[in-house]
Amino acid sequence: MTYRGRFAPSPTGLLHAGSLAAAVGSWLCARHAGGRWLVRMEDIDPPREAPGSAQAILAALPAFGLVADELVIYQSSRIAAYDAAFEQLRKADLIFPCWCSRSELTIAGGIHRDGRCIAPPDPHRAPAWRMRVPDKTVTFVDELQGPQSQPLREVVGDFVIRRVEGFYSYQLACVVDDAWQGITQVVRGNDLLDSTPRQIWLQHCLNLPTPRYLHLPLVLDSEGRKLSKSERSQEVDPSSPMASLRRALSFLGVMPDESAVHPSELLRRALDHFDPNQLTRCSDHHAA
Ligand code: GLU
């Protein structure tokens, strides 16, 4: 099977050092495997979006030498596919409507574990929809972080797949699109490692294949915190891409080539030295 990888940013702000490292890491893995590299815009959460950031991210990627091999997919145009997956889960009785308020859930430690709504149904209010999560431990081997296991009900409980406002969750949309785009390996930041068991469970429920997973270390700020697009931390400047690109490469363990002048040349040379087996598991150095 031909390798297909992807970078899937949410338009919640501009690219920062962390998202650039994830983009470069997924690109290097795809190119190293002789495969294709796709870009998917995860724009299904309008309240969290920063206006203009989807266009800004898509304009920035080629400035860093990162050019997708296929047309960019916008999740906002894929609602019919999520509706179909939702119906499939509903017909199989794997989801249930939930009217629980935050305060009701707080009593249960913030996690819903009953497999049914504990609040009375309210015909005047739209419900959220949750997966009915069994007492099951999902295990998988992350290609960088090693063996993982998560007792699903214990840790995440009956997770939401469609919010009260009608928006589909990241978990559902991501799983439907990874399968639809034929992704064979997901390379992304370690902050999503704990989402992976939910995604594997959804793949199982929807009869979808499970790709391989590789979670990259997170780029941290000088105080050891994860960078966040919405906090505008460590934004990278596409008008002078070389320094940030070199930092991203060295973060990924590739010694940046000082003689390269253009981003695409730098990436090409980095590829000669890149070996996914040489990636390090945790971030022992911070973004400059
Ligand atoms: N859209 C997610 C984010 O920007 C990443 C999704 C993924 O790579 O699975 O954090």
PDB file of C-alpha atoms and ligand atoms in Angstrom:
ATOM      1  CA  MET A   1       0.000   0.000   0.000  1.00  0.00           C
ATOM      2  CA  THR A   2       1.270   3.469  -0.829  1.00  0.00           C
ATOM      3  CA  TYR A   3       2.105   5.571   2.185  1.00  0.00           C
ATOM      4  CA  ARG A   4      -0.260   8.485   2.733  1.00  0.00           C
ATOM      5  CA  GLY A   5       0.387  10.974   5.506  1.00  0.00           C
ATOM      6  CA  ARG A   6      -1.228  14.262   6.424  1.00  0.00           C
ATOM      7  CA  PHE A   7      -0.998  17.522   8.328  1.00  0.00           C
ATOM      8  CA  ALA A   8      -4.353  18.539   9.782  1.00  0.00           C
ATOM      9  CA  PRO A   9      -4.285  22.007  11.360  1.00  0.00           C
ATOM     10  CA  SER A  10      -7.257  23.635  13.061  1.00  0.00           C
ATOM     11  CA  PRO A  11      -7.696  27.290  12.050  1.00  0.00           C
ATOM     12  CA  THR A  12      -7.525  28.601  15.601  1.00  0.00           C
ATOM     13  CA  GLY A  13      -4.536  30.872  14.950  1.00  0.00           C
ATOM     14  CA  LEU A  14      -1.410  31.172  12.857  1.00  0.00           C
ATOM     15  CA  LEU A  15       1.256  28.471  12.524  1.00  0.00           C
ATOM     16  CA  HIS A  16       3.598  28.401  15.502  1.00  0.00           C
ATOM     17  CA  ALA A  17       6.852  26.567  16.158  1.00  0.00           C
ATOM     18  CA  GLY A  18       4.917  23.502  17.400  1.00  0.00           C
ATOM     19  CA  SER A  19       2.550  23.224  14.454  1.00  0.00           C
ATOM     20  CA  LEU A  20       5.433  23.838  12.058  1.00  0.00           C
ATOM     21  CA  ALA A  21       7.357  20.951  13.678  1.00  0.00           C
ATOM     22  CA  ALA A  22       4.284  18.699  13.260  1.00  0.00           C
ATOM     23  CA  ALA A  23       3.914  19.765   9.617  1.00  0.00           C
ATOM     24  CA  VAL A  24       7.626  19.200   8.880  1.00  0.00           C
ATOM     25  CA  GLY A  25       7.646  15.907  10.815  1.00  0.00           C
ATOM     26  CA  SER A  26       4.677  14.520   8.903  1.00  0.00           C
ATOM     27  CA  TRP A  27       6.170  15.751   5.613  1.00  0.00           C
ATOM     28  CA  LEU A  28       9.544  14.103   6.344  1.00  0.00           C
ATOM     29  CA  CYS A  29       7.906  10.779   7.270  1.00  0.00           C
ATOM     30  CA  ALA A  30       5.801  10.826   4.082  1.00  0.00           C
ATOM     31  CA  ARG A  31       8.733  11.707   1.831  1.00  0.00           C
ATOM     32  CA  HIS A  32      11.036   9.239   3.588  1.00  0.00           C
ATOM     33  CA  ALA A  33       8.504   6.488   2.845  1.00  0.00           C
ATOM     34  CA  GLY A  34       8.206   7.630  -0.785  1.00  0.00           C
ATOM     35  CA  GLY A  35       4.567   8.446  -0.115  1.00  0.00           C
ATOM     36  CA  ARG A  36       2.137  11.309  -0.430  1.00  0.00           C
ATOM     37  CA  TRP A  37       1.627  14.197   1.964  1.00  0.00           C
ATOM     38  CA  LEU A  38      -1.828  15.741   2.310  1.00  0.00           C
ATOM     39  CA  VAL A  39      -3.200  18.788   4.088  1.00  0.00           C
ATOM     40  CA  ARG A  40      -6.604  18.821   5.745  1.00  0.00           C
ATOM     41  CA  MET A  41      -8.108  21.961   7.252  1.00  0.00           C
ATOM     42  CA  GLU A  42     -10.019  20.987  10.390  1.00  0.00           C
ATOM     43  CA  ASP A  43     -12.516  23.850  10.319  1.00  0.00           C
ATOM     44  CA  ILE A  44     -15.507  22.277  12.074  1.00  0.00           C
ATOM     45  CA  ASP A  45     -15.490  24.331  15.246  1.00  0.00           C
ATOM     46  CA  PRO A  46     -16.513  27.867  14.189  1.00  0.00           C
ATOM     47  CA  PRO A  47     -16.633  29.312  17.748  1.00  0.00           C
ATOM     48  CA  ARG A  48     -12.936  28.458  18.223  1.00  0.00           C
ATOM     49  CA  GLU A  49     -11.777  29.676  14.829  1.00  0.00           C
ATOM     50  CA  ALA A  50      -9.642  32.764  14.336  1.00  0.00           C
ATOM     51  CA  PRO A  51     -10.929  34.589  11.252  1.00  0.00           C
ATOM     52  CA  GLY A  52      -8.479  34.424   8.361  1.00  0.00           C
ATOM     53  CA  SER A  53      -6.243  31.805   9.978  1.00  0.00           C
ATOM     54  CA  ALA A  54      -7.196  28.959   7.607  1.00  0.00           C
ATOM     55  CA  GLN A  55      -6.053  31.035   4.626  1.00  0.00           C
ATOM     56  CA  ALA A  56      -2.985  32.253   6.516  1.00  0.00           C
ATOM     57  CA  ILE A  57      -1.915  28.694   7.420  1.00  0.00           C
ATOM     58  CA  LEU A  58      -2.430  27.483   3.846  1.00  0.00           C
ATOM     59  CA  ALA A  59      -0.473  30.428   2.494  1.00  0.00           C
ATOM     60  CA  ALA A  60       2.338  29.875   5.009  1.00  0.00           C
ATOM     61  CA  LEU A  61       2.963  26.172   4.319  1.00  0.00           C
ATOM     62  CA  PRO A  62       4.417  26.591   0.790  1.00  0.00           C
ATOM     63  CA  ALA A  63       6.596  29.433   2.113  1.00  0.00           C
ATOM     64  CA  PHE A  64       8.224  26.774   4.320  1.00  0.00           C
ATOM     65  CA  GLY A  65       8.609  24.467   1.314  1.00  0.00           C
ATOM     66  CA  LEU A  66       5.644  22.302   2.338  1.00  0.00           C
ATOM     67  CA  VAL A  67       3.428  21.694  -0.688  1.00  0.00           C
ATOM     68  CA  ALA A  68       0.536  19.230  -0.479  1.00  0.00           C
ATOM     69  CA  ASP A  69       0.353  16.499  -3.102  1.00  0.00           C
ATOM     70  CA  GLU A  70      -3.434  16.726  -3.416  1.00  0.00           C
ATOM     71  CA  LEU A  71      -6.129  19.367  -3.059  1.00  0.00           C
ATOM     72  CA  VAL A  72      -6.635  20.600   0.497  1.00  0.00           C
ATOM     73  CA  ILE A  73      -9.704  19.068   2.161  1.00  0.00           C
ATOM     74  CA  TYR A  74     -11.870  21.372   4.295  1.00  0.00           C
ATOM     75  CA  GLN A  75     -13.781  19.547   6.990  1.00  0.00           C
ATOM     76  CA  SER A  76     -16.519  22.197   6.778  1.00  0.00           C
ATOM     77  CA  SER A  77     -17.371  20.691   3.372  1.00  0.00           C
ATOM     78  CA  ARG A  78     -17.575  17.128   4.740  1.00  0.00           C
ATOM     79  CA  ILE A  79     -20.617  17.375   7.027  1.00  0.00           C
ATOM     80  CA  ALA A  80     -22.625  14.864   4.933  1.00  0.00           C
ATOM     81  CA  ALA A  81     -19.928  12.233   5.597  1.00  0.00           C
ATOM     82  CA  TYR A  82     -20.057  12.929   9.352  1.00  0.00           C
ATOM     83  CA  ASP A  83     -23.890  12.752   9.230  1.00  0.00           C
ATOM     84  CA  ALA A  84     -23.585   9.313   7.600  1.00  0.00           C
ATOM     85  CA  ALA A  85     -21.127   8.070  10.243  1.00  0.00           C
ATOM     86  CA  PHE A  86     -23.408   9.468  12.958  1.00  0.00           C
ATOM     87  CA  GLU A  87     -26.393   7.550  11.485  1.00  0.00           C
ATOM     88  CA  GLN A  88     -24.318   4.382  11.303  1.00  0.00           C
ATOM     89  CA  LEU A  89     -23.487   4.689  15.015  1.00  0.00           C
ATOM     90  CA  ARG A  90     -27.082   5.578  15.905  1.00  0.00           C
ATOM     91  CA  LYS A  91     -28.484   2.578  14.026  1.00  0.00           C
ATOM     92  CA  ALA A  92     -26.007   0.310  15.823  1.00  0.00           C
ATOM     93  CA  ASP A  93     -27.183   1.833  19.148  1.00  0.00           C
ATOM     94  CA  LEU A  94     -23.638   2.927  19.952  1.00  0.00           C
ATOM     95  CA  ILE A  95     -24.563   6.541  20.776  1.00  0.00           C
ATOM     96  CA  PHE A  96     -27.154   8.221  22.969  1.00  0.00           C
ATOM     97  CA  PRO A  97     -28.548  11.749  23.391  1.00  0.00           C
ATOM     98  CA  CYS A  98     -27.419  13.493  26.559  1.00  0.00           C
ATOM     99  CA  TRP A  99     -28.904  16.505  28.350  1.00  0.00           C
ATOM    100  CA  CYS A 100     -26.526  16.429  31.296  1.00  0.00           C
ATOM    101  CA  SER A 101     -25.369  19.852  32.366  1.00  0.00           C
ATOM    102  CA  ARG A 102     -21.816  20.638  33.316  1.00  0.00           C
ATOM    103  CA  SER A 103     -22.770  20.784  36.974  1.00  0.00           C
ATOM    104  CA  GLU A 104     -24.429  17.355  36.809  1.00  0.00           C
ATOM    105  CA  LEU A 105     -21.252  15.987  35.279  1.00  0.00           C
ATOM    106  CA  THR A 106     -19.053  17.710  37.848  1.00  0.00           C
ATOM    107  CA  ILE A 107     -20.673  15.536  40.505  1.00  0.00           C
ATOM    108  CA  ALA A 108     -19.463  12.505  38.512  1.00  0.00           C
ATOM    109  CA  GLY A 109     -15.934  13.938  38.323  1.00  0.00           C
ATOM    110  CA  GLY A 110     -16.647  15.528  34.916  1.00  0.00           C
ATOM    111  CA  ILE A 111     -16.754  12.151  33.188  1.00  0.00           C
ATOM    112  CA  HIS A 112     -19.920  10.511  31.888  1.00  0.00           C
ATOM    113  CA  ARG A 113     -19.768   6.773  32.403  1.00  0.00           C
ATOM    114  CA  ASP A 114     -23.296   5.440  32.496  1.00  0.00           C
ATOM    115  CA  GLY A 115     -23.887   4.595  28.838  1.00  0.00           C
ATOM    116  CA  ARG A 116     -27.070   6.642  29.058  1.00  0.00           C
ATOM    117  CA  CYS A 117     -28.038  10.164  30.047  1.00  0.00           C
ATOM    118  CA  ILE A 118     -28.425  10.700  33.767  1.00  0.00           C
ATOM    119  CA  ALA A 119     -30.488  13.895  33.302  1.00  0.00           C
ATOM    120  CA  PRO A 120     -34.150  13.755  32.263  1.00  0.00           C
ATOM    121  CA  PRO A 121     -34.719  14.248  28.497  1.00  0.00           C
ATOM    122  CA  ASP A 122     -35.675  17.849  27.686  1.00  0.00           C
ATOM    123  CA  PRO A 123     -37.731  18.140  24.482  1.00  0.00           C
ATOM    124  CA  HIS A 124     -37.100  21.914  24.437  1.00  0.00           C
ATOM    125  CA  ARG A 125     -33.349  21.613  24.328  1.00  0.00           C
ATOM    126  CA  ALA A 126     -31.090  19.935  21.753  1.00  0.00           C
ATOM    127  CA  PRO A 127     -28.992  17.159  23.311  1.00  0.00           C
ATOM    128  CA  ALA A 128     -25.317  16.398  22.889  1.00  0.00           C
ATOM    129  CA  TRP A 129     -24.656  12.903  21.528  1.00  0.00           C
ATOM    130  CA  ARG A 130     -22.210  10.615  23.266  1.00  0.00           C
ATOM    131  CA  MET A 131     -20.611   7.299  22.462  1.00  0.00           C
ATOM    132  CA  ARG A 132     -21.753   4.514  24.759  1.00  0.00           C
ATOM    133  CA  VAL A 133     -18.284   3.473  25.905  1.00  0.00           C
ATOM    134  CA  PRO A 134     -17.846  -0.046  27.261  1.00  0.00           C
ATOM    135  CA  ASP A 135     -15.437  -1.090  29.969  1.00  0.00           C
ATOM    136  CA  LYS A 136     -12.636  -1.844  27.556  1.00  0.00           C
ATOM    137  CA  THR A 137      -8.940  -1.069  27.398  1.00  0.00           C
ATOM    138  CA  VAL A 138      -7.689   0.105  24.022  1.00  0.00           C
ATOM    139  CA  THR A 139      -4.063  -0.750  23.317  1.00  0.00           C
ATOM    140  CA  PHE A 140      -1.808   0.227  20.444  1.00  0.00           C
ATOM    141  CA  VAL A 141       1.867   0.683  19.759  1.00  0.00           C
ATOM    142  CA  ASP A 142       2.854   4.235  18.936  1.00  0.00           C
ATOM    143  CA  GLU A 143       5.840   4.191  16.592  1.00  0.00           C
ATOM    144  CA  LEU A 144       7.725   6.703  18.691  1.00  0.00           C
ATOM    145  CA  GLN A 145       6.107   6.686  22.151  1.00  0.00           C
ATOM    146  CA  GLY A 146       5.899   2.896  22.357  1.00  0.00           C
ATOM    147  CA  PRO A 147       3.094   0.678  23.721  1.00  0.00           C
ATOM    148  CA  GLN A 148       0.029   2.555  24.952  1.00  0.00           C
ATOM    149  CA  SER A 149      -3.062   1.451  26.752  1.00  0.00           C
ATOM    150  CA  GLN A 150      -6.103   3.375  27.934  1.00  0.00           C
ATOM    151  CA  PRO A 151      -9.084   2.032  29.886  1.00  0.00           C
ATOM    152  CA  LEU A 152     -11.562   4.002  27.818  1.00  0.00           C
ATOM    153  CA  ARG A 153     -14.520   4.254  30.177  1.00  0.00           C
ATOM    154  CA  GLU A 154     -12.318   4.993  33.151  1.00  0.00           C
ATOM    155  CA  VAL A 155     -10.271   7.743  31.468  1.00  0.00           C
ATOM    156  CA  VAL A 156     -12.590   9.448  28.968  1.00  0.00           C
ATOM    157  CA  GLY A 157     -16.019   7.905  29.592  1.00  0.00           C
ATOM    158  CA  ASP A 158     -18.903   8.346  27.176  1.00  0.00           C
ATOM    159  CA  PHE A 159     -17.234  10.954  24.976  1.00  0.00           C
ATOM    160  CA  VAL A 160     -19.180  13.499  22.949  1.00  0.00           C
ATOM    161  CA  ILE A 161     -19.338  13.021  19.205  1.00  0.00           C
ATOM    162  CA  ARG A 162     -21.866  15.762  18.435  1.00  0.00           C
ATOM    163  CA  ARG A 163     -22.139  18.843  20.580  1.00  0.00           C
ATOM    164  CA  VAL A 164     -25.364  20.550  21.691  1.00  0.00           C
ATOM    165  CA  GLU A 165     -24.816  23.237  19.012  1.00  0.00           C
ATOM    166  CA  GLY A 166     -24.799  20.494  16.376  1.00  0.00           C
ATOM    167  CA  PHE A 167     -21.038  20.570  15.696  1.00  0.00           C
ATOM    168  CA  TYR A 168     -19.356  17.205  15.220  1.00  0.00           C
ATOM    169  CA  SER A 169     -16.415  16.464  17.477  1.00  0.00           C
ATOM    170  CA  TYR A 170     -12.814  16.438  16.356  1.00  0.00           C
ATOM    171  CA  GLN A 171     -12.646  12.699  17.165  1.00  0.00           C
ATOM    172  CA  LEU A 172     -15.432  11.738  14.765  1.00  0.00           C
ATOM    173  CA  ALA A 173     -14.408  14.038  11.922  1.00  0.00           C
ATOM    174  CA  CYS A 174     -10.757  13.033  12.199  1.00  0.00           C
ATOM    175  CA  VAL A 175     -11.528   9.304  12.043  1.00  0.00           C
ATOM    176  CA  VAL A 176     -13.945   9.636   9.123  1.00  0.00           C
ATOM    177  CA  ASP A 177     -11.485  11.731   7.124  1.00  0.00           C
ATOM    178  CA  ASP A 178      -8.332   9.750   7.916  1.00  0.00           C
ATOM    179  CA  ALA A 179     -10.149   6.726   6.462  1.00  0.00           C
ATOM    180  CA  TRP A 180     -11.656   8.605   3.517  1.00  0.00           C
ATOM    181  CA  GLN A 181      -8.277  10.095   2.586  1.00  0.00           C
ATOM    182  CA  GLY A 182      -6.653   6.664   2.879  1.00  0.00           C
ATOM    183  CA  ILE A 183      -4.150   7.838   5.513  1.00  0.00           C
ATOM    184  CA  THR A 184      -1.737   5.030   6.355  1.00  0.00           C
ATOM    185  CA  GLN A 185       0.260   6.787   9.076  1.00  0.00           C
ATOM    186  CA  VAL A 186      -0.778   9.671  11.338  1.00  0.00           C
ATOM    187  CA  VAL A 187       2.188  11.787  12.457  1.00  0.00           C
ATOM    188  CA  ARG A 188       1.192  14.568  14.864  1.00  0.00           C
ATOM    189  CA  GLY A 189       2.013  16.172  18.202  1.00  0.00           C
ATOM    190  CA  ASN A 190       2.066  14.240  21.432  1.00  0.00           C
ATOM    191  CA  ASP A 191      -0.808  16.305  22.834  1.00  0.00           C
ATOM    192  CA  LEU A 192      -3.088  14.058  20.745  1.00  0.00           C
ATOM    193  CA  LEU A 193      -1.660  10.778  22.042  1.00  0.00           C
ATOM    194  CA  ASP A 194      -4.521  10.430  24.520  1.00  0.00           C
ATOM    195  CA  SER A 195      -7.126  11.036  21.763  1.00  0.00           C
ATOM    196  CA  THR A 196      -5.831   8.060  19.815  1.00  0.00           C
ATOM    197  CA  PRO A 197      -7.602   5.325  21.842  1.00  0.00           C
ATOM    198  CA  ARG A 198     -10.940   7.135  21.247  1.00  0.00           C
ATOM    199  CA  GLN A 199     -10.129   7.297  17.544  1.00  0.00           C
ATOM    200  CA  ILE A 200      -9.186   3.615  17.414  1.00  0.00           C
ATOM    201  CA  TRP A 201     -12.434   2.764  19.200  1.00  0.00           C
ATOM    202  CA  LEU A 202     -14.430   4.835  16.692  1.00  0.00           C
ATOM    203  CA  GLN A 203     -12.634   3.132  13.794  1.00  0.00           C
ATOM    204  CA  HIS A 204     -13.636  -0.205  15.267  1.00  0.00           C
ATOM    205  CA  CYS A 205     -17.287   0.888  15.659  1.00  0.00           C
ATOM    206  CA  LEU A 206     -17.431   2.317  12.130  1.00  0.00           C
ATOM    207  CA  ASN A 207     -15.578  -0.571  10.477  1.00  0.00           C
ATOM    208  CA  LEU A 208     -12.750   1.680   9.378  1.00  0.00           C
ATOM    209  CA  PRO A 209      -9.072   0.748   9.140  1.00  0.00           C
ATOM    210  CA  THR A 210      -6.655   1.906  11.847  1.00  0.00           C
ATOM    211  CA  PRO A 211      -3.606   3.726  10.477  1.00  0.00           C
ATOM    212  CA  ARG A 212      -0.175   3.571  12.124  1.00  0.00           C
ATOM    213  CA  TYR A 213       0.460   6.335  14.672  1.00  0.00           C
ATOM    214  CA  LEU A 214       3.573   8.312  15.495  1.00  0.00           C
ATOM    215  CA  HIS A 215       3.296  11.108  18.056  1.00  0.00           C
ATOM    216  CA  LEU A 216       6.066  13.683  17.959  1.00  0.00           C
ATOM    217  CA  PRO A 217       7.390  15.398  21.080  1.00  0.00           C
ATOM    218  CA  LEU A 218       5.839  18.777  21.768  1.00  0.00           C
ATOM    219  CA  VAL A 219       7.709  22.007  21.294  1.00  0.00           C
ATOM    220  CA  LEU A 220       7.595  23.757  24.655  1.00  0.00           C
ATOM    221  CA  ASP A 221       8.068  27.384  25.594  1.00  0.00           C
ATOM    222  CA  SER A 222      10.866  28.523  27.867  1.00  0.00           C
ATOM    223  CA  GLU A 223       8.719  27.685  30.900  1.00  0.00           C
ATOM    224  CA  GLY A 224       8.073  24.172  29.680  1.00  0.00           C
ATOM    225  CA  ARG A 225       4.511  24.817  28.526  1.00  0.00           C
ATOM    226  CA  LYS A 226       2.955  23.572  25.285  1.00  0.00           C
ATOM    227  CA  LEU A 227       2.640  26.261  22.626  1.00  0.00           C
ATOM    228  CA  SER A 228      -0.875  27.235  21.692  1.00  0.00           C
ATOM    229  CA  LYS A 229      -2.114  28.793  18.464  1.00  0.00           C
ATOM    230  CA  SER A 230      -4.877  30.637  20.270  1.00  0.00           C
ATOM    231  CA  GLU A 231      -2.376  32.274  22.630  1.00  0.00           C
ATOM    232  CA  ARG A 232      -0.331  33.448  19.625  1.00  0.00           C
ATOM    233  CA  SER A 233       2.751  31.969  21.201  1.00  0.00           C
ATOM    234  CA  GLN A 234       5.855  31.548  19.072  1.00  0.00           C
ATOM    235  CA  GLU A 235       4.184  32.322  15.736  1.00  0.00           C
ATOM    236  CA  VAL A 236       6.460  31.629  12.810  1.00  0.00           C
ATOM    237  CA  ASP A 237       6.974  34.232  10.126  1.00  0.00           C
ATOM    238  CA  PRO A 238       6.499  32.869   6.572  1.00  0.00           C
ATOM    239  CA  SER A 239       8.175  35.963   5.121  1.00  0.00           C
ATOM    240  CA  SER A 240      11.506  34.838   6.636  1.00  0.00           C
ATOM    241  CA  PRO A 241      11.085  31.076   6.842  1.00  0.00           C
ATOM    242  CA  MET A 242      14.650  29.756   7.058  1.00  0.00           C
ATOM    243  CA  ALA A 243      15.395  30.265  10.773  1.00  0.00           C
ATOM    244  CA  SER A 244      12.100  28.712  11.941  1.00  0.00           C
ATOM    245  CA  LEU A 245      12.470  25.855   9.479  1.00  0.00           C
ATOM    246  CA  ARG A 246      16.001  25.137  10.726  1.00  0.00           C
ATOM    247  CA  ARG A 247      14.739  25.163  14.311  1.00  0.00           C
ATOM    248  CA  ALA A 248      11.908  22.759  13.407  1.00  0.00           C
ATOM    249  CA  LEU A 249      14.386  20.414  11.724  1.00  0.00           C
ATOM    250  CA  SER A 250      16.829  20.462  14.589  1.00  0.00           C
ATOM    251  CA  PHE A 251      13.925  19.831  16.979  1.00  0.00           C
ATOM    252  CA  LEU A 252      13.185  16.726  14.887  1.00  0.00           C
ATOM    253  CA  GLY A 253      16.791  15.639  15.237  1.00  0.00           C
ATOM    254  CA  VAL A 254      17.946  16.610  11.741  1.00  0.00           C
ATOM    255  CA  MET A 255      21.083  18.736  11.664  1.00  0.00           C
ATOM    256  CA  PRO A 256      20.072  21.685   9.518  1.00  0.00           C
ATOM    257  CA  ASP A 257      22.213  22.309   6.450  1.00  0.00           C
ATOM    258  CA  GLU A 258      23.756  25.774   6.731  1.00  0.00           C
ATOM    259  CA  SER A 259      24.367  26.124   2.996  1.00  0.00           C
ATOM    260  CA  ALA A 260      20.765  25.746   1.808  1.00  0.00           C
ATOM    261  CA  VAL A 261      19.249  29.038   0.721  1.00  0.00           C
ATOM    262  CA  HIS A 262      15.620  28.121   0.002  1.00  0.00           C
ATOM    263  CA  PRO A 263      13.163  26.240   2.226  1.00  0.00           C
ATOM    264  CA  SER A 264      12.510  23.502  -0.347  1.00  0.00           C
ATOM    265  CA  GLU A 265      16.267  22.985  -0.790  1.00  0.00           C
ATOM    266  CA  LEU A 266      16.724  22.798   2.983  1.00  0.00           C
ATOM    267  CA  LEU A 267      13.917  20.228   3.249  1.00  0.00           C
ATOM    268  CA  ARG A 268      15.331  18.146   0.402  1.00  0.00           C
ATOM    269  CA  ARG A 269      18.719  18.004   2.092  1.00  0.00           C
ATOM    270  CA  ALA A 270      17.152  17.310   5.486  1.00  0.00           C
ATOM    271  CA  LEU A 271      15.399  14.328   3.961  1.00  0.00           C
ATOM    272  CA  ASP A 272      18.773  12.777   3.106  1.00  0.00           C
ATOM    273  CA  HIS A 273      19.620  12.768   6.831  1.00  0.00           C
ATOM    274  CA  PHE A 274      16.176  11.999   8.201  1.00  0.00           C
ATOM    275  CA  ASP A 275      15.445   8.658   9.797  1.00  0.00           C
ATOM    276  CA  PRO A 276      12.144   8.225  11.676  1.00  0.00           C
ATOM    277  CA  ASN A 277      13.912   5.698  13.916  1.00  0.00           C
ATOM    278  CA  GLN A 278      16.209   8.459  15.144  1.00  0.00           C
ATOM    279  CA  LEU A 279      13.418  10.696  16.419  1.00  0.00           C
ATOM    280  CA  THR A 280      13.541  11.247  20.155  1.00  0.00           C
ATOM    281  CA  ARG A 281      10.581  10.507  22.337  1.00  0.00           C
ATOM    282  CA  CYS A 282      10.379  13.595  24.500  1.00  0.00           C
ATOM    283  CA  SER A 283      11.265  17.214  24.003  1.00  0.00           C
ATOM    284  CA  ASP A 284      14.480  17.782  25.899  1.00  0.00           C
ATOM    285  CA  HIS A 285      15.069  21.185  24.374  1.00  0.00           C
ATOM    286  CA  HIS A 286      12.826  24.176  24.058  1.00  0.00           C
ATOM    287  CA  ALA A 287      12.042  26.358  21.073  1.00  0.00           C
ATOM    288  CA  ALA A 288      14.396  29.304  20.943  1.00  0.00           C
TER     289      ALA A 288
HETATM  290  N1  GLU B   1      -6.522  19.670  14.131  1.00  0.00           N
HETATM  291  C1  GLU B   1      -5.727  19.188  15.214  1.00  0.00           C
HETATM  292  C2  GLU B   1      -4.890  20.301  15.786  1.00  0.00           C
HETATM  293  O1  GLU B   1      -4.615  21.270  15.098  1.00  0.00           O
HETATM  294  C3  GLU B   1      -4.785  18.081  14.813  1.00  0.00           C
HETATM  295  C4  GLU B   1      -5.506  16.903  14.356  1.00  0.00           C
HETATM  296  C5  GLU B   1      -4.656  15.683  14.033  1.00  0.00           C
HETATM  297  O2  GLU B   1      -3.514  15.815  13.577  1.00  0.00           O
HETATM  298  O3  GLU B   1      -5.207  14.605  14.208  1.00  0.00           O
HETATM  299  O4  GLU B   1      -4.510  20.209  16.934  1.00  0.00           O
END
